[in-house]
Coordinates of C-alpha atoms in Angstrom, one line a residue:
Chain A
M144 CA 87.0 125.6 77.8
K145 CA 90.3 124.7 79.4
A146 CA 91.2 121.6 77.4
G147 CA 88.1 121.0 75.3
S148 CA 88.0 117.3 76.2
N149 CA 84.8 115.3 75.8
L150 CA 84.7 114.9 79.6
E151 CA 85.0 118.7 80.1
K152 CA 82.3 119.4 77.6
I153 CA 79.8 117.0 79.2
L154 CA 80.5 118.4 82.7
E155 CA 80.3 122.0 81.5
A156 CA 77.0 121.2 79.8
G157 CA 75.7 120.1 83.2
K158 CA 75.3 116.5 82.1
F159 CA 76.0 113.6 84.5
A160 CA 79.3 112.2 83.4
V161 CA 80.4 108.5 83.3
T162 CA 84.1 107.5 83.4
S163 CA 85.6 104.1 83.8
E164 CA 89.1 102.7 84.1
I165 CA 91.4 100.5 82.1
G166 CA 94.3 98.8 83.7
P167 CA 97.1 98.2 81.1
P168 CA 98.6 94.7 80.9
K169 CA 101.8 93.6 82.6
S170 CA 103.3 93.1 79.1
A171 CA 103.7 94.9 75.8
N172 CA 100.5 93.4 74.5
A173 CA 98.5 96.3 73.0
N174 CA 95.6 94.0 72.1
V175 CA 94.7 93.7 75.8
I176 CA 94.0 97.4 75.7
R177 CA 92.2 97.4 72.4
K178 CA 89.9 94.6 73.6
K179 CA 89.0 96.5 76.7
C180 CA 88.4 99.6 74.5
G181 CA 85.9 97.5 72.6
M182 CA 84.0 96.7 75.8
L183 CA 83.8 100.3 76.9
K184 CA 83.2 102.2 73.7
G185 CA 79.9 104.0 73.7
F186 CA 79.3 103.4 77.4
V187 CA 81.6 105.9 79.0
D188 CA 82.6 109.5 78.3
A189 CA 86.3 108.9 79.1
A190 CA 88.4 106.1 80.5
N191 CA 91.2 106.4 83.0
I192 CA 94.5 104.6 82.3
T193 CA 96.1 103.7 85.5
D194 CA 99.8 104.5 86.1
N195 CA 101.5 101.4 87.4
Q196 CA 98.8 100.9 90.0
T197 CA 99.8 99.3 93.3
A198 CA 103.3 99.9 92.1
I199 CA 103.3 96.9 89.8
V200 CA 105.0 97.5 86.4
R201 CA 102.6 97.7 83.6
L202 CA 102.5 99.2 80.1
S203 CA 102.9 103.0 80.4
S204 CA 99.7 105.1 81.0
I205 CA 100.6 107.6 78.3
A206 CA 101.3 104.9 75.7
A207 CA 98.1 103.1 76.6
A208 CA 96.2 106.5 76.4
N209 CA 97.5 106.8 72.8
I210 CA 96.1 103.4 72.0
L211 CA 92.7 104.6 73.4
L212 CA 92.9 107.6 71.1
Q213 CA 93.4 105.3 68.1
E214 CA 90.4 103.2 69.3
G215 CA 88.2 106.3 69.6
I216 CA 87.9 106.4 73.4
E217 CA 88.9 109.5 75.3
P218 CA 91.6 108.8 77.8
V219 CA 92.3 110.2 81.3
A220 CA 96.0 109.6 81.7
Q221 CA 96.8 108.9 85.4
M222 CA 100.1 110.3 86.5
T223 CA 101.7 109.6 89.9
V224 CA 104.5 111.4 91.6
R225 CA 106.0 108.2 92.9
D226 CA 108.1 107.3 89.9
R227 CA 108.9 110.6 88.2
N228 CA 110.5 113.9 89.2
R229 CA 109.3 117.3 88.0
I230 CA 111.5 117.1 84.9
A231 CA 110.1 113.7 83.8
I232 CA 106.5 114.6 84.6
Q233 CA 106.5 117.8 82.6
S234 CA 108.3 116.1 79.7
D235 CA 105.9 113.2 79.7
L236 CA 102.8 115.4 79.9
L237 CA 104.0 117.6 77.0
G238 CA 104.3 114.4 75.1
A239 CA 100.9 113.2 76.2
A240 CA 99.3 116.6 75.1
A241 CA 101.1 116.4 71.8
L242 CA 99.6 113.0 71.2
G243 CA 96.1 114.4 71.8
V244 CA 95.6 113.4 75.5
K245 CA 93.3 116.0 77.1
N246 CA 92.7 114.8 80.6
V247 CA 95.1 113.9 83.4
L248 CA 94.5 112.6 86.8
C249 CA 97.1 113.8 89.3
L250 CA 98.0 111.2 92.0
S251 CA 100.5 110.5 94.8
G252 CA 100.6 106.9 93.8
D253 CA 100.6 103.8 96.0
H254 CA 103.9 103.4 97.8
Q255 CA 106.3 101.0 96.1
V256 CA 106.3 98.6 99.1
F257 CA 103.0 97.2 97.7
G258 CA 104.3 96.4 94.3
N259 CA 106.6 93.9 92.6
H260 CA 109.7 96.1 93.0
P261 CA 109.6 96.9 96.7
Q262 CA 113.4 97.5 96.6
S263 CA 113.1 100.4 94.2
K264 CA 113.9 104.0 95.1
N265 CA 110.9 106.3 95.1
V266 CA 110.9 109.8 93.9
F267 CA 108.2 112.1 95.5
D268 CA 110.0 115.2 94.3
I269 CA 106.6 116.9 94.3
D270 CA 103.3 115.8 95.8
S271 CA 99.9 115.5 94.1
M272 CA 98.9 119.0 95.2
Q273 CA 102.0 120.5 93.6
L274 CA 101.5 118.4 90.5
I275 CA 98.0 120.0 90.0
R276 CA 99.5 123.5 90.4
M277 CA 102.4 122.7 88.1
L278 CA 100.1 121.5 85.3
K279 CA 97.7 124.4 85.8
D280 CA 100.6 126.9 85.4
M281 CA 101.8 125.1 82.3
R282 CA 98.4 125.3 80.8
D283 CA 97.2 128.8 82.0
E284 CA 100.5 130.7 82.3
K285 CA 102.5 128.8 79.7
K286 CA 105.2 128.3 82.3
F287 CA 107.3 125.4 83.4
E288 CA 107.6 124.8 87.2
C289 CA 110.9 126.7 87.1
G290 CA 109.2 129.7 85.6
D291 CA 110.6 129.3 82.1
E292 CA 108.1 130.1 79.3
M293 CA 106.9 127.8 76.5
D294 CA 105.3 128.5 73.1
V295 CA 102.7 125.8 73.0
E296 CA 101.1 124.9 76.3
P297 CA 99.6 121.5 77.1
R298 CA 95.8 121.9 77.2
L299 CA 94.9 119.5 79.9
F300 CA 91.7 119.1 81.9
L301 CA 93.0 118.4 85.4
G302 CA 91.7 115.8 87.7
A303 CA 92.7 114.6 91.1
A304 CA 91.5 112.0 93.7
A305 CA 89.7 112.6 96.9
N306 CA 89.2 110.0 99.6
P307 CA 86.4 110.7 102.1
F308 CA 87.2 107.4 103.8
A309 CA 90.7 108.2 104.8
D310 CA 91.8 110.0 108.0
P311 CA 91.9 112.5 109.5
F312 CA 88.3 112.8 108.4
E313 CA 88.1 116.5 109.4
F314 CA 90.9 117.3 107.1
R315 CA 89.4 115.6 104.0
V316 CA 87.2 118.6 103.0
D317 CA 90.1 120.9 103.7
R318 CA 92.3 118.8 101.4
L319 CA 89.6 119.1 98.7
A320 CA 89.7 122.9 99.2
K321 CA 93.4 122.8 98.8
K322 CA 93.2 120.9 95.6
I323 CA 90.7 123.4 94.2
D324 CA 93.0 126.2 95.2
A325 CA 95.9 124.4 93.5
G326 CA 93.8 124.4 90.3
V327 CA 92.0 121.1 89.9
D328 CA 89.0 120.8 87.5
F329 CA 87.5 117.5 88.5
I330 CA 87.7 115.0 91.2
Q331 CA 87.2 111.2 91.1
T332 CA 86.6 109.8 94.6
Q333 CA 87.8 106.6 96.2
G334 CA 85.3 103.7 95.8
I335 CA 82.1 104.3 97.8
Y336 CA 80.5 101.6 99.9
D337 CA 79.8 103.6 103.0
V338 CA 77.3 106.0 101.5
P339 CA 76.5 107.9 104.7
R340 CA 80.2 108.7 105.3
F341 CA 80.4 109.9 101.7
E342 CA 77.4 112.1 102.2
K343 CA 78.8 113.6 105.3
W344 CA 81.9 114.6 103.4
L345 CA 79.9 115.8 100.4
N346 CA 77.5 117.9 102.6
E347 CA 80.4 119.7 104.1
A348 CA 81.9 120.3 100.7
N349 CA 78.4 121.6 99.5
D350 CA 78.1 123.9 102.6
R351 CA 81.5 125.4 101.9
G352 CA 80.6 126.0 98.2
L353 CA 83.3 123.7 97.0
T354 CA 81.1 121.6 94.7
E355 CA 80.4 124.7 92.7
K356 CA 84.1 125.1 92.0
V357 CA 85.0 121.5 91.0
Y358 CA 83.2 118.6 89.4
I359 CA 82.9 115.6 91.6
L360 CA 82.7 112.1 90.2
G361 CA 81.7 109.5 92.8
G362 CA 83.9 106.3 92.7
V363 CA 82.1 103.0 92.4
I364 CA 83.9 99.6 92.5
P365 CA 81.7 96.6 91.8
L366 CA 82.5 93.7 94.2
K367 CA 83.1 90.2 92.9
S368 CA 82.8 88.3 96.1
A369 CA 82.3 88.5 99.9
G370 CA 86.0 87.7 100.2
A371 CA 86.9 90.6 98.1
A372 CA 84.7 92.9 100.2
K373 CA 86.4 91.7 103.4
Y374 CA 89.8 92.1 101.8
I375 CA 89.1 95.7 100.8
K376 CA 87.7 96.4 104.3
N377 CA 90.7 94.9 106.2
K378 CA 93.7 95.2 103.9
V379 CA 93.3 98.2 101.6
A380 CA 94.4 101.3 103.4
G381 CA 91.9 104.2 103.0
M382 CA 88.9 102.1 102.1
M383 CA 85.7 101.3 104.1
V384 CA 83.2 98.6 103.5
P385 CA 80.2 98.5 106.0
D386 CA 79.3 95.1 107.4
E387 CA 75.9 95.1 105.8
V388 CA 77.5 95.2 102.4
I389 CA 79.7 92.3 103.3
D390 CA 76.6 90.4 104.6
R391 CA 74.7 91.1 101.4
M392 CA 77.6 89.6 99.4
K393 CA 77.9 86.6 101.8
N394 CA 74.2 85.8 101.7
A395 CA 73.7 86.3 97.9
S396 CA 73.1 83.2 95.8
D397 CA 75.0 84.9 93.0
A398 CA 77.7 87.0 94.6
K399 CA 78.9 88.6 91.3
Q400 CA 75.4 89.6 90.4
E401 CA 74.9 91.0 93.9
G402 CA 78.1 93.1 93.5
I403 CA 76.8 94.6 90.3
K404 CA 73.4 95.3 91.9
I405 CA 75.1 97.1 94.8
A406 CA 77.1 99.2 92.3
I407 CA 74.0 100.1 90.4
E408 CA 72.1 101.0 93.6
T409 CA 75.1 103.2 94.7
I410 CA 75.1 105.0 91.3
E411 CA 71.3 105.6 91.7
Q412 CA 72.0 107.2 95.0
L413 CA 74.8 109.3 93.7
K414 CA 72.7 110.5 90.8
N415 CA 70.4 112.2 93.3
M416 CA 73.0 113.9 95.4
K417 CA 73.6 117.6 95.2
G418 CA 77.2 118.2 94.3
V419 CA 77.8 114.9 92.5
H420 CA 78.4 115.5 88.8
G421 CA 79.1 112.0 87.6
V422 CA 80.4 108.6 88.4
H423 CA 83.7 106.8 88.0
V424 CA 83.2 103.1 87.6
M425 CA 86.3 101.1 88.4
A426 CA 85.6 97.5 87.4
I427 CA 89.0 96.1 88.1
E428 CA 89.9 93.4 85.6
W429 CA 86.1 93.2 85.1
E430 CA 85.7 95.9 82.4
E431 CA 83.2 93.8 80.5
K432 CA 80.6 94.5 83.2
V433 CA 80.7 98.3 82.8
P434 CA 78.1 98.4 79.9
E435 CA 75.6 96.5 82.1
I436 CA 76.2 98.8 85.1
V437 CA 75.9 101.9 83.0
K438 CA 72.8 100.7 81.2
E439 CA 71.0 99.5 84.4
S440 CA 71.8 102.8 86.1
G441 CA 69.8 104.6 83.4
L442 CA 72.9 106.4 82.1
L443 CA 72.5 105.4 78.4
P444 CA 72.8 106.6 75.8
R445 CA 75.9 108.7 76.6
P446 CA 75.5 112.3 75.4
T447 CA 77.5 113.5 72.5
A448 CA 79.5 116.5 73.6
Chain B
M47 CA 121.9 110.7 117.2
I48 CA 123.2 108.7 114.3
V49 CA 121.8 105.1 114.5
G50 CA 123.4 102.0 113.1
D51 CA 123.0 98.2 113.2
R52 CA 125.8 95.8 113.2
K53 CA 126.4 94.1 109.9
P54 CA 125.5 90.3 109.7
M55 CA 128.3 88.1 111.1
D56 CA 128.8 86.3 107.7
E57 CA 129.6 89.6 106.0
I58 CA 132.0 90.6 108.8
L59 CA 133.8 87.3 108.5
E60 CA 134.1 87.6 104.8
M61 CA 135.8 91.0 105.2
L62 CA 138.2 89.8 107.9
E63 CA 139.0 86.4 106.4
P64 CA 142.5 87.3 105.0
Y65 CA 143.8 88.9 108.1
E66 CA 145.3 87.9 111.4
N67 CA 145.9 91.1 113.3
I68 CA 142.5 92.6 113.6
L69 CA 141.5 95.8 115.4
I70 CA 137.9 96.3 116.4
L71 CA 137.5 100.0 116.7
G72 CA 134.5 101.3 118.7
C73 CA 133.2 104.8 118.7
G74 CA 132.2 106.5 122.0
T75 CA 129.5 108.8 120.8
C76 CA 126.3 108.1 118.8
V77 CA 126.8 104.4 118.2
T78 CA 127.6 103.9 121.9
V79 CA 124.3 105.4 122.9
C80 CA 122.4 103.4 120.3
L81 CA 124.1 100.3 121.6
S82 CA 125.6 99.1 118.3
G83 CA 129.3 100.2 118.1
G84 CA 130.6 101.4 121.5
E85 CA 133.1 99.8 123.9
R86 CA 130.7 97.1 125.0
E87 CA 129.8 96.1 121.4
A88 CA 133.4 96.1 120.4
A89 CA 134.2 93.7 123.3
I90 CA 131.3 91.4 122.4
L91 CA 132.3 91.3 118.7
A92 CA 136.0 90.7 119.6
G93 CA 134.9 87.8 121.8
Q94 CA 132.9 86.2 119.0
L95 CA 135.8 86.6 116.6
R96 CA 138.2 84.9 119.0
I97 CA 135.8 81.9 119.3
W98 CA 135.4 81.8 115.6
G99 CA 139.2 81.9 115.1
K100 CA 139.7 79.0 117.5
K101 CA 137.1 76.9 115.8
E102 CA 138.7 77.6 112.4
G103 CA 142.1 76.8 113.7
K104 CA 143.4 80.3 113.0
N105 CA 146.0 82.1 115.0
L106 CA 144.2 85.4 115.4
N107 CA 145.3 88.5 117.3
I108 CA 142.0 90.3 118.0
M109 CA 142.5 93.8 119.5
E110 CA 139.8 96.2 120.8
H111 CA 140.0 99.9 121.1
T112 CA 137.4 102.6 121.5
I113 CA 137.9 106.3 120.9
Q114 CA 135.5 109.2 121.8
R115 CA 134.7 110.1 118.2
Q116 CA 135.8 108.6 114.9
C117 CA 134.5 111.6 113.1
E118 CA 137.1 114.0 114.4
K119 CA 140.7 114.1 113.2
E120 CA 142.3 114.7 116.6
W121 CA 140.7 111.6 118.1
V122 CA 141.5 109.5 115.0
D123 CA 145.1 110.6 115.0
E124 CA 145.7 109.8 118.6
M125 CA 145.1 106.1 118.1
R126 CA 147.8 105.7 115.5
G127 CA 149.7 103.3 117.7
H128 CA 146.7 100.9 117.8
V129 CA 146.2 101.0 114.1
E130 CA 149.8 100.4 113.3
K131 CA 149.7 97.0 115.1
A132 CA 146.8 95.8 113.0
D133 CA 146.5 94.5 109.4
V134 CA 142.9 95.5 109.3
V135 CA 140.6 97.8 111.2
L136 CA 136.9 97.0 111.6
S137 CA 135.3 100.3 112.5
L138 CA 132.1 100.1 114.5
A139 CA 131.4 103.9 113.8
C140 CA 128.8 105.3 111.5
G141 CA 129.8 105.8 107.9
V142 CA 131.2 109.2 108.7
G143 CA 133.7 107.7 111.1
V144 CA 134.7 104.8 108.8
Q145 CA 135.4 107.4 106.1
L146 CA 137.6 109.6 108.2
V147 CA 139.6 106.6 109.5
A148 CA 140.0 105.4 106.0
E149 CA 141.2 108.8 104.9
M150 CA 143.7 109.1 107.7
Y151 CA 145.1 105.6 107.3
E152 CA 145.0 105.2 103.6
E153 CA 147.6 102.3 103.5
K154 CA 145.4 100.2 105.9
A155 CA 142.4 98.0 105.2
I156 CA 139.5 99.8 106.9
Y157 CA 136.2 98.1 106.8
P158 CA 132.7 99.0 108.2
G159 CA 131.3 96.8 110.9
L160 CA 127.9 98.6 110.9
N161 CA 125.2 99.6 108.5
T162 CA 124.5 103.2 109.3
T163 CA 120.7 103.5 109.2
F164 CA 119.4 107.0 110.2
M165 CA 119.2 109.9 112.5
G166 CA 116.7 109.4 115.3
Y167 CA 115.9 108.9 118.9
P168 CA 114.8 106.0 121.0
V169 CA 111.0 105.7 121.4
V170 CA 111.2 102.9 123.9
H171 CA 114.4 101.2 125.3
G172 CA 115.9 99.3 122.4
T173 CA 113.8 100.9 119.6
W174 CA 114.9 103.9 117.6
L175 CA 112.7 105.9 115.3
E176 CA 114.0 107.9 112.3
N177 CA 113.2 111.6 112.7
C178 CA 115.5 113.6 110.5
R179 CA 116.9 113.3 107.0
G180 CA 119.1 116.3 107.1
C181 CA 117.3 117.9 104.2
G182 CA 118.9 121.3 104.8
N183 CA 115.6 123.3 104.9
C184 CA 113.8 122.6 108.2
V185 CA 110.0 122.8 108.2
L186 CA 109.4 121.7 111.8
A187 CA 108.2 125.2 112.7
H188 CA 105.1 124.7 110.7
T189 CA 104.4 121.0 111.3
G190 CA 104.1 120.8 115.1
G191 CA 107.6 119.5 115.5
V192 CA 107.0 116.4 113.4
C193 CA 109.1 116.0 110.2
P194 CA 107.0 115.1 107.1
I195 CA 110.0 114.7 104.9
T196 CA 111.3 111.9 107.1
R197 CA 108.2 110.5 108.8
C198 CA 105.8 110.5 105.8
A199 CA 106.6 107.6 103.6
K200 CA 106.0 109.8 100.6
S201 CA 107.6 113.0 102.0
L202 CA 104.4 114.9 101.3
L203 CA 104.1 118.6 102.1
N204 CA 100.4 119.2 101.6
G205 CA 98.9 116.8 104.1
P206 CA 98.1 113.1 104.3
C207 CA 97.5 111.0 101.2
G208 CA 94.4 108.8 100.8
G209 CA 96.2 105.9 102.4
S210 CA 96.0 107.3 105.9
Q211 CA 93.6 105.4 108.1
D212 CA 93.1 105.0 111.9
G213 CA 96.3 107.0 112.4
K214 CA 98.4 104.5 110.4
C215 CA 100.4 104.9 107.2
E216 CA 99.4 102.8 104.2
I217 CA 102.8 101.1 104.1
S218 CA 102.3 99.3 107.5
K219 CA 100.1 99.1 110.5
D220 CA 103.3 99.5 112.6
T221 CA 104.0 103.0 111.0
E222 CA 102.2 106.1 112.3
C223 CA 100.8 108.4 109.7
A224 CA 103.0 111.5 110.3
W225 CA 100.4 113.8 108.9
Q226 CA 97.8 112.5 111.4
V227 CA 100.2 113.4 114.2
I228 CA 100.9 116.8 112.6
Y229 CA 97.2 117.5 112.2
E230 CA 96.4 116.7 115.8
R231 CA 99.3 118.7 117.1
L232 CA 98.5 121.7 115.0
K233 CA 94.8 121.5 115.9
K234 CA 95.7 121.6 119.6
K235 CA 97.8 124.7 119.1
D236 CA 95.2 126.2 116.8
Q237 CA 97.8 126.5 114.0
L238 CA 96.2 124.6 111.1
D239 CA 96.7 127.6 108.7
W240 CA 99.9 126.4 107.2
M241 CA 98.6 122.9 106.7
N242 CA 95.4 124.3 105.1
S243 CA 97.3 126.5 102.6
Y244 CA 99.1 125.4 99.4
Q245 CA 102.8 124.5 99.9
P246 CA 104.9 124.8 96.8
P247 CA 107.5 122.2 95.6
R248 CA 110.6 122.0 97.7
D249 CA 114.1 123.0 96.7
W250 CA 115.8 119.6 97.1
S251 CA 119.2 121.0 96.2
T252 CA 119.8 121.6 99.9
A253 CA 118.9 117.9 100.6
G254 CA 121.9 116.3 98.8
D255 CA 120.2 116.3 95.4
G256 CA 122.4 119.2 94.5
G257 CA 125.5 117.1 95.0
P258 CA 127.6 116.4 98.2
R259 CA 127.0 119.2 100.7
K260 CA 129.5 121.3 102.6
S261 CA 128.9 123.6 105.6
V262 CA 131.2 126.5 105.9
K263 CA 131.2 128.8 109.0
I264 CA 133.3 131.6 107.6
E265 CA 134.0 133.2 110.9
E266 CA 135.5 129.9 112.2
V267 CA 137.7 129.2 109.2
I268 CA 141.4 129.4 110.0
D269 CA 143.6 129.9 106.9

């Protein structure tokens, strides 16, 4: 065991993992997080805590992860390289590990032009690839990025993102291979609507033996409306939504229910794909729907690690 | 070249408000080529200021002068006669030129007329693209001659992030994804090995993060 997290144990045992996501509030209100924990408890193996997603200031991911620990849900603390240099990241993750956080997701982070402080200075001292390697070396070699040694290392199960829908497509499996080489343990993919494109990426990863070296959790984002589907297709860089999905949302009598149905169907497909080891359900500001999605996908009860 | 944009007129007028004898100082090198601070632009600005002065009922003496380079002492020293006649110098050089003029004429009011923006080249007439940040540790040998430090919005070293789509950067559909360009170039040259292998964190101390930089060519130094 690398970190001994619940998520790691479930994946190591060869069981199909379920993770979800909690977006912290744009305030110091801990109760928002506690309420979302109440919705997810018993339905997921771990929950990601986003790190100022879309560069909008929110309660800190590590502080929120600590609240999850108090509530009995295992956190995956997201960490971007947008806002912190290597000094701050190492320090924050030593702190996270000391609090009992055992999973981290290493990300570049959305550029700050998208957020509510577009005039801020970004950092990008290291990139997400280098973040993975840095945390691996801290864990496995007990070494800081500079090479200095430490007594007690942060035992972290290391995650990263993969986006089969971004370009250049031919490089996307190469990039996965690089993340594996850097030391990643699990991958959560961008939200999947274009299943054939995802399969194309996955098949190449399978052919290259990569899915035997890393756990892949397929990303699923339930749609709330046809408008949201169109917005994601046209406005969100690095995402793809096929026209038939948009049409289904448009023609549905109950669009929200149709969105849930599409998510469940996608999970059913993912469950049967070689090389997929779990799902990551991102119900953005819709966390209350996660139990229904997990239940209807036949993924209950969640195994005890 | 070093590229700059002229400051907004309101800001220029605010700086010049207290003065009557004004020298508009053009620079004959980079900012001439990027059409923002050469002889022509100095003349245009001087004309605008004369009209403004008349409208405001001011008795202004607007002078224009352009030297070859405001970033070299010899040139800056030679124009002493022009500077002495003025109460204020509005330099249309890049920030380097403004600083040298300010250093050599400490007693004078020296103000910047441009916002220095970046180092780059023109992509089409009238449009310049930032290409180099002067990071002090050039990687162009490995990246097909495209700088990821400058042209990737996140200065990534290990390939494109998940926001690259249809050749564009996530920040704007008007911005090329540098890593898409790098990928295509390297593929053509059959040199994808570097991009496909792990690149460790950069030493940013050469990039200005180690404090102001100095370049010493020891064989050229005259004691």
